[in-house]
PDB file of N, CA and C in Angstrom:
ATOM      1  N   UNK A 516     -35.928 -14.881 -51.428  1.00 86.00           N
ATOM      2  CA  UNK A 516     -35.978 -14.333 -50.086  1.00 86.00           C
ATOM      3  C   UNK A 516     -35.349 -12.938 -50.106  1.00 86.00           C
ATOM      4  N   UNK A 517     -35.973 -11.909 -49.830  1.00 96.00           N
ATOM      5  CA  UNK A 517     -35.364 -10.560 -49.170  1.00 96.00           C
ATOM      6  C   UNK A 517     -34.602 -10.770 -48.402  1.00 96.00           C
ATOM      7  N   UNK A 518     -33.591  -9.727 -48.881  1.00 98.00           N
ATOM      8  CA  UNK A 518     -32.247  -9.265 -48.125  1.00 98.00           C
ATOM      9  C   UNK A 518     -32.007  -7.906 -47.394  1.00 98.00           C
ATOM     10  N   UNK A 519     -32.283  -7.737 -46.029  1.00 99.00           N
ATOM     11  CA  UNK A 519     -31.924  -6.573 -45.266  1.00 99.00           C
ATOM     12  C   UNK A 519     -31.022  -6.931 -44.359  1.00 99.00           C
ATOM     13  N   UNK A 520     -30.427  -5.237 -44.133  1.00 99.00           N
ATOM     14  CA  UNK A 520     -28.977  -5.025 -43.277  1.00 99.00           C
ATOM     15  C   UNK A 520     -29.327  -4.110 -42.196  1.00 99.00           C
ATOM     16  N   UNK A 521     -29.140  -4.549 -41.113  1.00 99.00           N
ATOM     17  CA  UNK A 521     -29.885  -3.448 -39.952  1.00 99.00           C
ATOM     18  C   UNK A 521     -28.519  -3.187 -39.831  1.00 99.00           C
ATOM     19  N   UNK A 522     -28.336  -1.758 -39.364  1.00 98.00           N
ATOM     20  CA  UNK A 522     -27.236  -1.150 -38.343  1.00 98.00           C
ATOM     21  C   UNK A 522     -27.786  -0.025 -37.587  1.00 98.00           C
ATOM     22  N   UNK A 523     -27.079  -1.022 -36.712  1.00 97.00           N
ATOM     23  CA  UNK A 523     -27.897   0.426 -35.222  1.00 97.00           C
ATOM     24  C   UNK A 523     -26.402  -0.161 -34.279  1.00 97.00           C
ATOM     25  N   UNK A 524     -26.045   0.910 -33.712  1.00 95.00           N
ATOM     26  CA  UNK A 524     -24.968   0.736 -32.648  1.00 95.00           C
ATOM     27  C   UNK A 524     -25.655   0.234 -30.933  1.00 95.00           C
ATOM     28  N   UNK A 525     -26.790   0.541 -30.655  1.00 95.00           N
ATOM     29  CA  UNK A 525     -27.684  -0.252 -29.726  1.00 95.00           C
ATOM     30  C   UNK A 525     -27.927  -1.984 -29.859  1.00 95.00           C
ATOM     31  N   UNK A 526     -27.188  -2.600 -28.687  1.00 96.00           N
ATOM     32  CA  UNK A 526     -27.073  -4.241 -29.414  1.00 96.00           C
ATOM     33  C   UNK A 526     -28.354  -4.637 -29.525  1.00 96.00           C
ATOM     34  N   UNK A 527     -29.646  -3.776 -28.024  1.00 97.00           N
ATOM     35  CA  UNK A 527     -31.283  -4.494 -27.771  1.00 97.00           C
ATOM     36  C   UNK A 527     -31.562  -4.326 -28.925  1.00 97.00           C
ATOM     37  N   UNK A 528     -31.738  -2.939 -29.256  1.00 96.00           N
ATOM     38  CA  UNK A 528     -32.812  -2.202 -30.995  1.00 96.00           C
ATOM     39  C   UNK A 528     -31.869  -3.463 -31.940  1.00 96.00           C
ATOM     40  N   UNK A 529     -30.769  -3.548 -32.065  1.00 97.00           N
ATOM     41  CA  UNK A 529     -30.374  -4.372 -33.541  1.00 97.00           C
ATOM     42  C   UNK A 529     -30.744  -5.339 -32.965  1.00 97.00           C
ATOM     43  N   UNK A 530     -30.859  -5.790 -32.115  1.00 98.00           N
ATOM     44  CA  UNK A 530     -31.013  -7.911 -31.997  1.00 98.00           C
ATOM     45  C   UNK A 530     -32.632  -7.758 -32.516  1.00 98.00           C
ATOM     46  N   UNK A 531     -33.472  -7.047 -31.469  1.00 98.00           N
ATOM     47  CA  UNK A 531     -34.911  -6.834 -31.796  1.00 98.00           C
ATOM     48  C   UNK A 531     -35.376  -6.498 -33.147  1.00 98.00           C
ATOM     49  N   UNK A 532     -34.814  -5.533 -33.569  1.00 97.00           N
ATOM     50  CA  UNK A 532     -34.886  -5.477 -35.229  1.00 97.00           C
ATOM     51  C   UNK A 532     -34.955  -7.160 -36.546  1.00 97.00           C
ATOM     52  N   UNK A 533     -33.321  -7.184 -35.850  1.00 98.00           N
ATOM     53  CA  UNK A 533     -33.334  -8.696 -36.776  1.00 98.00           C
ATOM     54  C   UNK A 533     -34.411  -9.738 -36.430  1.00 98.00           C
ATOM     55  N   UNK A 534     -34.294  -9.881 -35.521  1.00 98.00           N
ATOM     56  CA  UNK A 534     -35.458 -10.900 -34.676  1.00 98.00           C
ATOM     57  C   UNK A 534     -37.117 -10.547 -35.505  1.00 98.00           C
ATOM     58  N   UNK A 535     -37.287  -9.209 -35.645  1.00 98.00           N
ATOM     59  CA  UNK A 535     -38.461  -9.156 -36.209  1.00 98.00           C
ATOM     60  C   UNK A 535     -38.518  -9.100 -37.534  1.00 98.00           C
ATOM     61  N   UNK A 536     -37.690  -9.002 -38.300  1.00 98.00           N
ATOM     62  CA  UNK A 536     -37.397  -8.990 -39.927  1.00 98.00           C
ATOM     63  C   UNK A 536     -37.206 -10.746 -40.142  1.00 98.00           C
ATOM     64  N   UNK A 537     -36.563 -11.899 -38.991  1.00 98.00           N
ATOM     65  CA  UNK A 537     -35.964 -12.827 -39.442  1.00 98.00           C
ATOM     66  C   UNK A 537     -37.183 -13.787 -39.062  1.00 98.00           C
ATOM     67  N   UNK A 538     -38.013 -13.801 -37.711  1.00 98.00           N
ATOM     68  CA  UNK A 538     -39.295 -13.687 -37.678  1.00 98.00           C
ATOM     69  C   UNK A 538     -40.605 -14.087 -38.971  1.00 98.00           C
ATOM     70  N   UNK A 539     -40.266 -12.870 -40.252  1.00 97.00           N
ATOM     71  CA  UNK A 539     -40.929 -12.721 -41.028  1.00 97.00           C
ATOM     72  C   UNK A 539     -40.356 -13.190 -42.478  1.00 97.00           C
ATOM     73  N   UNK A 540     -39.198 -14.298 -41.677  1.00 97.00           N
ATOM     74  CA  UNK A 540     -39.194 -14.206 -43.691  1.00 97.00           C
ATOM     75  C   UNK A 540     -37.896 -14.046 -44.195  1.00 97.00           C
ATOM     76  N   UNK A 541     -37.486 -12.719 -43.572  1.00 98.00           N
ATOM     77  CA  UNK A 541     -35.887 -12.374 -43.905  1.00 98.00           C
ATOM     78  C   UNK A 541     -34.870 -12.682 -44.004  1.00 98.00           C
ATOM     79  N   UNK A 542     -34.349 -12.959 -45.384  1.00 98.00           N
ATOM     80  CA  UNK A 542     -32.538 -13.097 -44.602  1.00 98.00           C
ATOM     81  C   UNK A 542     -31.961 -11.590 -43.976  1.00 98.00           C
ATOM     82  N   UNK A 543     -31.356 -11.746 -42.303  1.00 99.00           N
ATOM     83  CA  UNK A 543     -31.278 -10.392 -41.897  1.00 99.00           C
ATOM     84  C   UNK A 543     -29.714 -10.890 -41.622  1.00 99.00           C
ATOM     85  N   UNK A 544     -28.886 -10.036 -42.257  1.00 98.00           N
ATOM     86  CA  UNK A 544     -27.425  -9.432 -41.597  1.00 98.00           C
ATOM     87  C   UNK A 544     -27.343  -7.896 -40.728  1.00 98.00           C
ATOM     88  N   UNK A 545     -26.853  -8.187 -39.954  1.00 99.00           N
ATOM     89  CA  UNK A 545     -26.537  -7.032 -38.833  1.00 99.00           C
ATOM     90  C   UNK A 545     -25.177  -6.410 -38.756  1.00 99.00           C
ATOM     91  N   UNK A 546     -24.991  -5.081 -38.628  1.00 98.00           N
ATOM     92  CA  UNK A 546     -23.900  -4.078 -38.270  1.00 98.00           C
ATOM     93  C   UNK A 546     -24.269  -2.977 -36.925  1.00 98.00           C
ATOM     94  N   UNK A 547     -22.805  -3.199 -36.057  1.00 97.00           N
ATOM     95  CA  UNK A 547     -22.783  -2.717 -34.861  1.00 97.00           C
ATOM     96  C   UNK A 547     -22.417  -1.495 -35.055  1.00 97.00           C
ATOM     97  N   UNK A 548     -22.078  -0.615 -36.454  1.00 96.00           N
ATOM     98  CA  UNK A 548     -21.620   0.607 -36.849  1.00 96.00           C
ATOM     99  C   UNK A 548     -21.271   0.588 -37.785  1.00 96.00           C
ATOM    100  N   UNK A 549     -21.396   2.092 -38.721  1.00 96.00           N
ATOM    101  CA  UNK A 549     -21.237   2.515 -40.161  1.00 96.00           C
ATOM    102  C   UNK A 549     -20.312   1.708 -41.071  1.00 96.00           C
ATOM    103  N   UNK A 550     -19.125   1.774 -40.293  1.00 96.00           N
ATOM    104  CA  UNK A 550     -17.600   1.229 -41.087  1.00 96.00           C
ATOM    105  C   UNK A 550     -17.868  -0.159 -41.018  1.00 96.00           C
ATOM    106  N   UNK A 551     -18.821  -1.058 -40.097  1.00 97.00           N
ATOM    107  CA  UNK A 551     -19.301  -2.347 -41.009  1.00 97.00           C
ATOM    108  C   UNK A 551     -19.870  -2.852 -41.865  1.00 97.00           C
ATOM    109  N   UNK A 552     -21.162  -1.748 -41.402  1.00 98.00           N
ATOM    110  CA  UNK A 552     -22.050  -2.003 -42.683  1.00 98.00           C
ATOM    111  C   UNK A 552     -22.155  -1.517 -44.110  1.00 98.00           C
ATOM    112  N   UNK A 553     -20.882  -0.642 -44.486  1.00 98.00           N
ATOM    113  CA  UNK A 553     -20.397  -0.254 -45.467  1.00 98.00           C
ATOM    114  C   UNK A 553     -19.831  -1.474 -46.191  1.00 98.00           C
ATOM    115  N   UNK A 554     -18.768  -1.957 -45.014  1.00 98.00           N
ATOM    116  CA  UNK A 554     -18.004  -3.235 -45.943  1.00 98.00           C
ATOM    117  C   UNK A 554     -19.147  -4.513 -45.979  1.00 98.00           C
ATOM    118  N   UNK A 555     -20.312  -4.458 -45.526  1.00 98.00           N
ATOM    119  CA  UNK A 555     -21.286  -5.357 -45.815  1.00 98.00           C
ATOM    120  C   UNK A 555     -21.673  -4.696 -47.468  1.00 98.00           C
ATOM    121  N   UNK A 556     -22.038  -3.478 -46.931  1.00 98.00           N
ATOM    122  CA  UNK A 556     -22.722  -3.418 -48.336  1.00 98.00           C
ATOM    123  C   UNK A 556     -22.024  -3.227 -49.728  1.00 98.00           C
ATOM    124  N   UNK A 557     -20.793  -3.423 -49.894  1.00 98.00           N
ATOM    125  CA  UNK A 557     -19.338  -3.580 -50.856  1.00 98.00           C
ATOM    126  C   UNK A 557     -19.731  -5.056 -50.823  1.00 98.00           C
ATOM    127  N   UNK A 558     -20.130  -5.720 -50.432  1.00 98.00           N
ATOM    128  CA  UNK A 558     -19.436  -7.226 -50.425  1.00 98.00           C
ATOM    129  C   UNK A 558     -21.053  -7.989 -51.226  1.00 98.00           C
ATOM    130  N   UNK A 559     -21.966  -7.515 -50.606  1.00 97.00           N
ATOM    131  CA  UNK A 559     -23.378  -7.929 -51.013  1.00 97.00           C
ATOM    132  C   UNK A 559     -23.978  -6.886 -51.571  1.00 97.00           C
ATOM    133  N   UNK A 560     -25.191  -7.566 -52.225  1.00 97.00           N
ATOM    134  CA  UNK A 560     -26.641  -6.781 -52.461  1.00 97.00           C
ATOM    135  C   UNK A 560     -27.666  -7.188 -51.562  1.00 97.00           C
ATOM    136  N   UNK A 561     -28.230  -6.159 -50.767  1.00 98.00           N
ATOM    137  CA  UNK A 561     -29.386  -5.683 -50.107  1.00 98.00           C
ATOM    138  C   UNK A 561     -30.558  -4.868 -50.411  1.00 98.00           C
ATOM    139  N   UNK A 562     -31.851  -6.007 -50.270  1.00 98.00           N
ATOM    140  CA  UNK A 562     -32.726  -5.304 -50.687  1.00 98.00           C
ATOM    141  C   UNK A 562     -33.845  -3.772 -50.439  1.00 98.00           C
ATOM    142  N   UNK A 563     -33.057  -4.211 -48.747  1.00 98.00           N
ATOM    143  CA  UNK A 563     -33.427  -2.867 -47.731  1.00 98.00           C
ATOM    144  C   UNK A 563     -32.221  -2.856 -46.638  1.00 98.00           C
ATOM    145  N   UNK A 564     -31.963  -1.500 -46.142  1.00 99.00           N
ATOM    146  CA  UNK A 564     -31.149  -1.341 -45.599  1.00 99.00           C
ATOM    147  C   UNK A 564     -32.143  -0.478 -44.729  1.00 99.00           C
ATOM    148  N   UNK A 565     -31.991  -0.680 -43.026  1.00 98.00           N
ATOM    149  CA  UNK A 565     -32.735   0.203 -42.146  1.00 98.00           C
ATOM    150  C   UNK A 565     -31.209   0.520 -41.325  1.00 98.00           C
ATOM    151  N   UNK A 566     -31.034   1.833 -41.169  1.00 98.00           N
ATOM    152  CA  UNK A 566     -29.797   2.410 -40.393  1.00 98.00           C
ATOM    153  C   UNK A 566     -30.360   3.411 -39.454  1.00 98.00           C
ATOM    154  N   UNK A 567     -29.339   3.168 -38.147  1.00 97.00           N
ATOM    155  CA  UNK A 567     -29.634   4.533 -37.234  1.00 97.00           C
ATOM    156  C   UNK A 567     -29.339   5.592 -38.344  1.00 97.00           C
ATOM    157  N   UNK A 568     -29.722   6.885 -37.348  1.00 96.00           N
ATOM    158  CA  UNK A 568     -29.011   8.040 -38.281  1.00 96.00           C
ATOM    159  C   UNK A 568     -27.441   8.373 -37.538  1.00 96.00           C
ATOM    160  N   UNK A 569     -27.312   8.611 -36.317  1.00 94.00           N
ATOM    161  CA  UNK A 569     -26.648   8.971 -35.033  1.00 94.00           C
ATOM    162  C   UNK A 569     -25.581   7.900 -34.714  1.00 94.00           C
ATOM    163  N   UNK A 570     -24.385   7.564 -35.437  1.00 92.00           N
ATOM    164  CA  UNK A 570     -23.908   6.308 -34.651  1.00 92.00           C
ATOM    165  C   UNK A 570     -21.983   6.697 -35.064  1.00 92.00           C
ATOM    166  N   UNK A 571     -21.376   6.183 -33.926  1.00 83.00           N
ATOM    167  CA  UNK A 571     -20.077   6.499 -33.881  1.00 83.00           C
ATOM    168  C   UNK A 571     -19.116   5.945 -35.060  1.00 83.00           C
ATOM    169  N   UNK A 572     -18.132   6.438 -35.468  1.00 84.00           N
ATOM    170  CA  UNK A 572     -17.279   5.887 -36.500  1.00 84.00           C
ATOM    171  C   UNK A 572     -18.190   6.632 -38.037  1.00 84.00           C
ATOM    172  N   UNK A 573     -18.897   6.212 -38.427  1.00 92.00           N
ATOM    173  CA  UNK A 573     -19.861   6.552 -39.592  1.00 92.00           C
ATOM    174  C   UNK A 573     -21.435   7.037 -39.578  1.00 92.00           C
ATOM    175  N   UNK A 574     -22.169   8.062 -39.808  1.00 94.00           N
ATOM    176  CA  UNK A 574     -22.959   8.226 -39.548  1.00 94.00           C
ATOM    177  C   UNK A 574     -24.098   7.579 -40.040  1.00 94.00           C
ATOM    178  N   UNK A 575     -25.231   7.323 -40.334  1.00 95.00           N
ATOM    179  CA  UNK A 575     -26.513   6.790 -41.006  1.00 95.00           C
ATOM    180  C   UNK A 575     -26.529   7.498 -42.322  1.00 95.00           C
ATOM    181  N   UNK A 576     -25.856   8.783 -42.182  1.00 96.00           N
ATOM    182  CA  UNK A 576     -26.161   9.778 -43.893  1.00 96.00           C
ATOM    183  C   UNK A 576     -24.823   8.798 -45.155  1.00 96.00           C
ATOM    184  N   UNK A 577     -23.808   8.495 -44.180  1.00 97.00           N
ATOM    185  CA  UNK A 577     -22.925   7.996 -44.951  1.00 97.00           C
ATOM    186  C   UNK A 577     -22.751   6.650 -45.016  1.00 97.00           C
ATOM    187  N   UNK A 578     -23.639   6.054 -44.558  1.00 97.00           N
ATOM    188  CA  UNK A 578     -24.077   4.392 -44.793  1.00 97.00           C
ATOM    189  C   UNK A 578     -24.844   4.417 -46.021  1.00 97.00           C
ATOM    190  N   UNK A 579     -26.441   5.602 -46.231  1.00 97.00           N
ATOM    191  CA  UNK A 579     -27.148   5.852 -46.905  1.00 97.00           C
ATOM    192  C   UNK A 579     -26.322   6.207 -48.484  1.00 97.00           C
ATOM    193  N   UNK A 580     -25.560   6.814 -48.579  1.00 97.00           N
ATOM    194  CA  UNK A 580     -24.494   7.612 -49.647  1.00 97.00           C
ATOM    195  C   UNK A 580     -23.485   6.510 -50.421  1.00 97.00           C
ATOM    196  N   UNK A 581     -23.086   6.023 -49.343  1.00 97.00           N
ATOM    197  CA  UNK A 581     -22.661   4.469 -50.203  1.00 97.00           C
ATOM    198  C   UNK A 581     -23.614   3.431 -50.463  1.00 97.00           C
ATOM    199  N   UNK A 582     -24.526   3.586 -50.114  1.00 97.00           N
ATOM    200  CA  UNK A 582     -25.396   2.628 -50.430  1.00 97.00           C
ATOM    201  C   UNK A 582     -26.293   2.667 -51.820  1.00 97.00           C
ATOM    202  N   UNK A 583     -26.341   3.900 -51.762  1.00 97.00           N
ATOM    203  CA  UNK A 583     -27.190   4.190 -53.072  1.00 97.00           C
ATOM    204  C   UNK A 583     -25.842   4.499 -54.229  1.00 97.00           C
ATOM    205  N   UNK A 584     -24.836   4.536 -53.783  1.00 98.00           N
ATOM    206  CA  UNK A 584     -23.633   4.655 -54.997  1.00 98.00           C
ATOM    207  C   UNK A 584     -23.323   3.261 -55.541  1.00 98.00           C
ATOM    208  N   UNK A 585     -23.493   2.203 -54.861  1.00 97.00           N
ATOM    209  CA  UNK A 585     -23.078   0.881 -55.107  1.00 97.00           C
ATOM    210  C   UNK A 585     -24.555   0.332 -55.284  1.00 97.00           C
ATOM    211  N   UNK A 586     -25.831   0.879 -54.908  1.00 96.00           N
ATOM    212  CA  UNK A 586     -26.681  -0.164 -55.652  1.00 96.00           C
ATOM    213  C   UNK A 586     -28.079   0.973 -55.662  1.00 96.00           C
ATOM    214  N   UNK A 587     -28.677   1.778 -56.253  1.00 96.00           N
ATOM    215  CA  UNK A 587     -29.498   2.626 -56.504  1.00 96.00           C
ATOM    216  C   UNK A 587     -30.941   1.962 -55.987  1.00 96.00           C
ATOM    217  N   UNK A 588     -31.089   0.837 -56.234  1.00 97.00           N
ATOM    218  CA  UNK A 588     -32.490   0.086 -55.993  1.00 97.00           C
ATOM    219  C   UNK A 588     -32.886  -0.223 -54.391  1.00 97.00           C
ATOM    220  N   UNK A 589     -31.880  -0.372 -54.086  1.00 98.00           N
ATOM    221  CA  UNK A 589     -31.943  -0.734 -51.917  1.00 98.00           C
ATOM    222  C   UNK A 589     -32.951   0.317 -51.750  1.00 98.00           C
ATOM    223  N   UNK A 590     -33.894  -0.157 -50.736  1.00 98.00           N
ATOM    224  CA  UNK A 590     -34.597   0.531 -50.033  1.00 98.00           C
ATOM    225  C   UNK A 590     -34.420   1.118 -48.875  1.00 98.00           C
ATOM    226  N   UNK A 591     -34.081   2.529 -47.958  1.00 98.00           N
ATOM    227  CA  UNK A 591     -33.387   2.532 -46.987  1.00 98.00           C
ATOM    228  C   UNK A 591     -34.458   3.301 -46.343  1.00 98.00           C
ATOM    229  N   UNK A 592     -34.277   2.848 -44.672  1.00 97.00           N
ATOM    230  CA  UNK A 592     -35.463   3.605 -43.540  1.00 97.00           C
ATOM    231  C   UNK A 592     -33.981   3.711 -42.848  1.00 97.00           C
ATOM    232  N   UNK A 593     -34.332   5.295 -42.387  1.00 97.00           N
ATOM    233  CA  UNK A 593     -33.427   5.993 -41.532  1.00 97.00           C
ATOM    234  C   UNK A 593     -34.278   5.935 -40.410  1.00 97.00           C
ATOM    235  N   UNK A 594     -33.564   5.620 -39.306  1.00 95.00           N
ATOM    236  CA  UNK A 594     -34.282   5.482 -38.042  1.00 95.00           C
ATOM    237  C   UNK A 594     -32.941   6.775 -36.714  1.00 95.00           C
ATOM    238  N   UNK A 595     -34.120   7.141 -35.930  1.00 89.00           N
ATOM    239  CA  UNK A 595     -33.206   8.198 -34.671  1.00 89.00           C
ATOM    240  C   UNK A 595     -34.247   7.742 -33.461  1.00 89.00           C
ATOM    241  N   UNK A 596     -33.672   8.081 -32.652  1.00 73.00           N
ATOM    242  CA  UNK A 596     -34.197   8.027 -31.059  1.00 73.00           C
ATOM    243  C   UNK A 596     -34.024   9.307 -30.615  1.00 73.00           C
TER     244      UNK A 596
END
């Protein structure tokens, strides 16, 4: 089973997100902002990571930056409104 990590600081877009990844198949873990889904992605491997770009505490560039330092293969979609 695929492993994705949504973080979006919007609770509708992240519930709706997971809902449609979990929907299809997914194991989906969720982050309400950067500085979580960092210590998500320290703790696990994820096979895709979809992040706002725009979000308080940590941005989407520096979710992206640790993400590819701790696992090069994750697939990441940067998402903005």
């Amino acid at each position: 089973m695929k492993k994705i990590l949504v973080v979006e600081d919007e609770q509708n877009l992240r519930e709706g997100i997971v809902t449609a990844f979990g929907d299809r198949g997914w194991q989906v873990s969720a982050a309400p902002d950067g500085s979580e889904a960092v210590k998500k992605l320290e703790e696990e491997v994820f096979d895709v990571l979809v992040t706002d770009f725009k979000m308080p505490e940590r941005s989407g560039m520096d979710v992206l930056r640790r993400c590819k330092q701790l696992n090069e293969s994750t697939v990441v979609l940067m998402m903005t409104a």
